[in-house]
């Protein structure tokens, strides 16, 4: 299943998300990656500062989980905490699959569906397409700010290098 969902985050909430992200501290994305992903990951992720992270999640995750198309398509039982990623000039994320199991110890759970919520629009950066490799070829995806794409976590995918600007997801 590969499904795009337009307008997950309405414009007023999206503007607030962008304001909050400007206040965030970003670090090397390799710090959250497993051994194999570290070899191909070149992005930055926001440090999960309690108040800022909670404010972002209230908007982003609140809009996502309440969206009727997302609810019907995914039927989420449990949702992992999101990462807020930033890609600037030259950054990319090579071919990888998302973690099939999340958490640790008795709190481990399967992760079957991945979701990318786009927080900057195609006018904000060049390149940076999400490319999902499937049985019917590669699908390059570059959505508008506030849109989302859902796909199987087991899908091989990558982020093309960003030429100029900033890609936020």
CSV table of C-alpha atoms in Angstrom, one decimal:
chain,number,residue,atom,x,y,z
A,1,UNK,CA,0.0,0.0,0.0
A,2,UNK,CA,1.3,3.4,-1.0
A,3,UNK,CA,-1.1,6.2,-0.2
A,4,UNK,CA,-0.8,10.0,-0.1
A,5,UNK,CA,-3.1,12.0,2.1
A,6,UNK,CA,-3.4,15.7,1.2
A,7,UNK,CA,-4.1,18.3,3.8
A,8,UNK,CA,-3.4,16.3,7.0
A,9,UNK,CA,-2.2,19.5,8.7
A,10,UNK,CA,-4.3,22.6,8.0
A,11,UNK,CA,-2.4,25.8,7.1
A,12,UNK,CA,-2.8,27.7,10.5
A,13,UNK,CA,-1.5,24.7,12.4
A,14,UNK,CA,1.3,24.2,9.8
A,15,UNK,CA,2.5,27.7,10.4
A,16,UNK,CA,2.7,27.1,14.1
A,17,UNK,CA,4.6,23.9,13.5
A,18,UNK,CA,7.2,25.8,11.4
A,19,UNK,CA,7.5,28.4,14.1
A,20,UNK,CA,8.2,25.7,16.7
A,21,UNK,CA,10.7,23.9,14.5
A,22,UNK,CA,12.7,27.1,14.1
A,23,UNK,CA,13.2,27.1,17.9
A,24,UNK,CA,14.4,23.4,17.9
A,25,UNK,CA,17.9,22.2,18.2
A,26,UNK,CA,18.9,19.7,15.5
A,27,UNK,CA,21.6,17.0,15.8
A,28,UNK,CA,23.2,14.5,13.5
A,29,UNK,CA,20.5,12.0,12.5
A,30,UNK,CA,23.0,9.1,12.7
A,31,UNK,CA,22.5,9.2,16.5
A,32,UNK,CA,19.1,7.6,16.2
A,33,UNK,CA,20.1,5.1,13.5
A,34,UNK,CA,21.0,1.5,13.7
A,35,UNK,CA,24.4,0.2,12.6
A,36,UNK,CA,23.4,-0.3,8.9
A,37,UNK,CA,21.4,2.9,8.6
A,38,UNK,CA,24.3,4.9,10.0
A,39,UNK,CA,26.2,4.0,6.8
A,40,UNK,CA,23.6,5.8,4.5
A,41,UNK,CA,21.9,8.4,6.8
A,42,UNK,CA,22.9,12.0,6.4
A,43,UNK,CA,20.3,14.3,7.9
A,44,UNK,CA,19.5,16.1,11.2
A,45,UNK,CA,16.9,15.4,13.7
A,46,UNK,CA,15.4,17.7,16.3
A,47,UNK,CA,16.4,17.0,19.9
A,48,UNK,CA,13.4,15.9,21.9
A,49,UNK,CA,13.2,18.8,24.3
A,50,UNK,CA,10.2,18.1,26.4
A,51,UNK,CA,8.0,21.3,26.0
A,52,UNK,CA,8.8,21.9,22.3
A,53,UNK,CA,8.5,18.3,21.3
A,54,UNK,CA,5.2,18.0,23.1
A,55,UNK,CA,3.8,21.1,21.4
A,56,UNK,CA,4.9,19.8,18.0
A,57,UNK,CA,3.4,16.3,18.7
A,58,UNK,CA,0.1,17.8,19.9
A,59,UNK,CA,-0.3,19.5,16.5
A,60,UNK,CA,1.3,17.0,14.0
A,61,UNK,CA,0.3,13.7,15.6
A,62,UNK,CA,-3.1,15.1,16.7
A,63,UNK,CA,-3.9,16.1,13.1
A,64,UNK,CA,-2.6,12.8,11.7
A,65,UNK,CA,-4.4,10.4,14.0
A,66,UNK,CA,-7.7,12.3,13.7
A,67,UNK,CA,-7.6,12.3,9.9
A,68,UNK,CA,-10.3,9.9,8.7
A,69,UNK,CA,-8.3,8.6,5.7
A,70,UNK,CA,-5.3,7.8,8.0
A,71,UNK,CA,-7.6,6.0,10.5
A,72,UNK,CA,-9.2,3.9,7.8
A,73,UNK,CA,-6.0,3.1,5.9
A,74,UNK,CA,-3.7,2.3,8.8
A,75,UNK,CA,-6.0,1.2,11.6
A,76,UNK,CA,-3.3,2.1,14.1
A,77,UNK,CA,-3.1,0.1,17.3
A,78,UNK,CA,0.1,1.9,18.5
A,79,UNK,CA,2.1,4.7,17.1
A,80,UNK,CA,5.8,5.3,17.6
A,81,UNK,CA,7.0,8.7,18.7
A,82,UNK,CA,7.9,10.7,15.6
A,83,UNK,CA,11.3,12.1,14.6
A,84,UNK,CA,11.4,15.6,13.2
A,85,UNK,CA,14.0,15.5,10.4
A,86,UNK,CA,15.8,18.3,8.5
A,87,UNK,CA,17.7,18.0,5.3
A,88,UNK,CA,19.7,20.8,3.9
A,89,UNK,CA,22.1,21.1,0.9
A,90,UNK,CA,23.7,17.8,0.1
A,91,UNK,CA,21.9,15.8,2.7
A,92,UNK,CA,20.2,12.5,1.8
A,93,UNK,CA,19.3,9.2,3.3
A,94,UNK,CA,20.3,6.2,1.2
A,95,UNK,CA,18.4,3.0,0.6
A,96,UNK,CA,17.0,1.5,3.8
A,97,UNK,CA,14.0,0.0,5.4
A,98,UNK,CA,12.4,1.3,8.6
A,99,UNK,CA,12.7,-0.6,11.8
A,100,UNK,CA,10.3,-3.6,11.8
A,101,UNK,CA,10.3,-3.7,15.6
A,102,UNK,CA,10.2,-0.7,17.9
A,103,UNK,CA,10.7,-0.2,21.6
A,104,UNK,CA,12.7,-2.5,23.9
A,105,UNK,CA,12.1,-5.3,26.4
A,106,UNK,CA,8.4,-6.0,27.2
A,107,UNK,CA,7.4,-2.8,25.4
A,108,UNK,CA,8.5,-4.0,22.0
A,109,UNK,CA,6.0,-3.9,19.2
A,110,UNK,CA,5.8,-4.5,15.4
A,111,UNK,CA,6.0,-1.5,13.1
A,112,UNK,CA,4.2,-2.4,9.9
A,113,UNK,CA,3.3,1.0,8.4
A,114,UNK,CA,5.6,4.1,8.0
A,115,UNK,CA,4.3,7.6,7.7
A,116,UNK,CA,6.0,10.7,6.5
A,117,UNK,CA,4.3,14.0,7.2
A,118,UNK,CA,5.7,16.8,5.0
A,119,UNK,CA,6.4,20.1,6.8
A,120,UNK,CA,8.0,22.1,4.0
A,121,UNK,CA,6.7,22.5,0.5
A,122,UNK,CA,8.3,21.7,-2.8
A,123,UNK,CA,9.0,25.4,-3.3
A,124,UNK,CA,11.2,25.3,-0.2
A,125,UNK,CA,13.9,23.0,-1.6
A,126,UNK,CA,15.2,21.3,-4.7
A,127,UNK,CA,15.7,17.5,-4.9
A,128,UNK,CA,14.9,15.7,-1.7
A,129,UNK,CA,12.3,13.3,-3.1
A,130,UNK,CA,11.2,10.3,-1.1
A,131,UNK,CA,11.7,7.4,-3.4
A,132,UNK,CA,9.9,4.2,-2.5
A,133,UNK,CA,11.0,1.1,-4.4
A,134,UNK,CA,8.2,-1.4,-5.1
A,135,UNK,CA,7.1,-4.3,-7.3
A,136,UNK,CA,6.0,-1.8,-10.0
A,137,UNK,CA,9.2,0.3,-10.0
A,138,UNK,CA,10.4,3.4,-8.1
A,139,UNK,CA,7.9,6.0,-6.9
A,140,UNK,CA,9.4,9.5,-6.4
A,141,UNK,CA,7.2,11.5,-4.0
A,142,UNK,CA,7.4,15.2,-3.3
A,143,UNK,CA,4.3,16.5,-1.6
A,144,UNK,CA,3.0,19.8,-0.4
A,145,UNK,CA,3.5,21.0,3.1
A,146,UNK,CA,0.9,19.5,5.4
A,147,UNK,CA,0.5,16.3,3.2
A,148,UNK,CA,1.4,12.8,4.3
A,149,UNK,CA,2.4,9.6,2.7
A,150,UNK,CA,2.0,6.1,4.2
A,151,UNK,CA,3.8,3.0,3.0
A,152,UNK,CA,4.8,-0.4,4.3
A,153,UNK,CA,7.7,-0.2,6.7
A,154,UNK,CA,9.4,-3.1,4.9
A,155,UNK,CA,9.6,-1.0,1.7
A,156,UNK,CA,13.1,-0.2,0.5
A,157,UNK,CA,13.2,3.6,0.2
A,158,UNK,CA,15.6,6.6,0.2
A,159,UNK,CA,15.7,10.4,0.2
A,160,UNK,CA,17.4,11.9,-2.8
A,161,UNK,CA,20.0,14.6,-2.1
A,162,UNK,CA,18.7,18.1,-1.4
A,163,UNK,CA,20.2,20.6,-3.8
A,164,UNK,CA,19.1,23.9,-2.2
A,165,UNK,CA,16.8,24.9,0.6
A,166,UNK,CA,15.5,22.9,3.5
A,167,UNK,CA,13.3,19.8,3.6
A,168,UNK,CA,11.4,19.3,6.9
A,169,UNK,CA,9.4,16.2,7.6
